[in-house]
Amino acid sequence: MKNSSYKNVFLKAKLWENIGTEISKTGDEARKSYDWSSCKEI
C-alpha cells in the first residue's frame, strides 16, 4: 500500500515537471514576442 502511494506521488511529480517545462517554454516564447515591445511603449 505504501509503495503504490509513493509511486503515485512520483508520477504526479513527473507530470508537474513536464507541465512546468511546457509553461516555461511558452513563457520564453511570450517573452520574446512581448517584452521588448512593451518596454519600448513604456
PDB file of C-alpha atoms in Angstrom:
ATOM      1  CA  MET A   1       0.000   0.000   0.000  1.00  0.00           C
ATOM      2  CA  LYS A   2       2.728   2.432   0.992  1.00  0.00           C
ATOM      3  CA  ASN A   3       4.652   1.521  -2.153  1.00  0.00           C
ATOM      4  CA  SER A   4       1.823   2.425  -4.541  1.00  0.00           C
ATOM      5  CA  SER A   5       1.241   5.817  -2.897  1.00  0.00           C
ATOM      6  CA  TYR A   6       4.925   6.633  -3.351  1.00  0.00           C
ATOM      7  CA  LYS A   7       4.568   5.636  -6.992  1.00  0.00           C
ATOM      8  CA  ASN A   8       1.578   7.964  -7.391  1.00  0.00           C
ATOM      9  CA  VAL A   9       3.483  10.848  -5.833  1.00  0.00           C
ATOM     10  CA  PHE A  10       6.402  10.170  -8.150  1.00  0.00           C
ATOM     11  CA  LEU A  11       4.152  10.075 -11.221  1.00  0.00           C
ATOM     12  CA  LYS A  12       2.442  13.306 -10.182  1.00  0.00           C
ATOM     13  CA  ALA A  13       5.818  14.942  -9.637  1.00  0.00           C
ATOM     14  CA  LYS A  14       6.912  13.883 -13.129  1.00  0.00           C
ATOM     15  CA  LEU A  15       3.649  15.180 -14.578  1.00  0.00           C
ATOM     16  CA  TRP A  16       4.037  18.566 -12.890  1.00  0.00           C
ATOM     17  CA  GLU A  17       7.659  18.697 -14.006  1.00  0.00           C
ATOM     18  CA  ASN A  18       6.509  18.186 -17.604  1.00  0.00           C
ATOM     19  CA  ILE A  19       3.789  20.823 -17.226  1.00  0.00           C
ATOM     20  CA  GLY A  20       6.356  23.218 -15.737  1.00  0.00           C
ATOM     21  CA  THR A  21       8.656  22.627 -18.695  1.00  0.00           C
ATOM     22  CA  GLU A  22       5.839  23.346 -21.155  1.00  0.00           C
ATOM     23  CA  ILE A  23       4.854  26.502 -19.280  1.00  0.00           C
ATOM     24  CA  SER A  24       8.421  27.797 -19.198  1.00  0.00           C
ATOM     25  CA  LYS A  25       8.806  27.062 -22.929  1.00  0.00           C
ATOM     26  CA  THR A  26       5.667  29.028 -23.794  1.00  0.00           C
ATOM     27  CA  GLY A  27       6.738  31.690 -21.286  1.00  0.00           C
ATOM     28  CA  ASP A  28      10.032  32.098 -23.133  1.00  0.00           C
ATOM     29  CA  GLU A  29       8.189  32.410 -26.441  1.00  0.00           C
ATOM     30  CA  ALA A  30       5.850  35.001 -24.945  1.00  0.00           C
ATOM     31  CA  ARG A  31       8.790  36.938 -23.531  1.00  0.00           C
ATOM     32  CA  LYS A  32      10.489  37.027 -26.919  1.00  0.00           C
ATOM     33  CA  SER A  33       7.264  38.264 -28.503  1.00  0.00           C
ATOM     34  CA  TYR A  34       6.059  40.793 -25.952  1.00  0.00           C
ATOM     35  CA  ASP A  35       8.686  42.005 -23.504  1.00  0.00           C
ATOM     36  CA  TRP A  36      10.690  44.210 -25.839  1.00  0.00           C
ATOM     37  CA  SER A  37       7.669  45.837 -27.461  1.00  0.00           C
ATOM     38  CA  SER A  38       6.084  46.604 -24.088  1.00  0.00           C
ATOM     39  CA  CYS A  39       9.397  48.033 -22.836  1.00  0.00           C
ATOM     40  CA  LYS A  40       9.533  50.365 -25.829  1.00  0.00           C
ATOM     41  CA  GLU A  41       5.953  51.503 -25.227  1.00  0.00           C
ATOM     42  CA  ILE A  42       6.819  52.418 -21.635  1.00  0.00           C
TER      43      ILE A  42
END
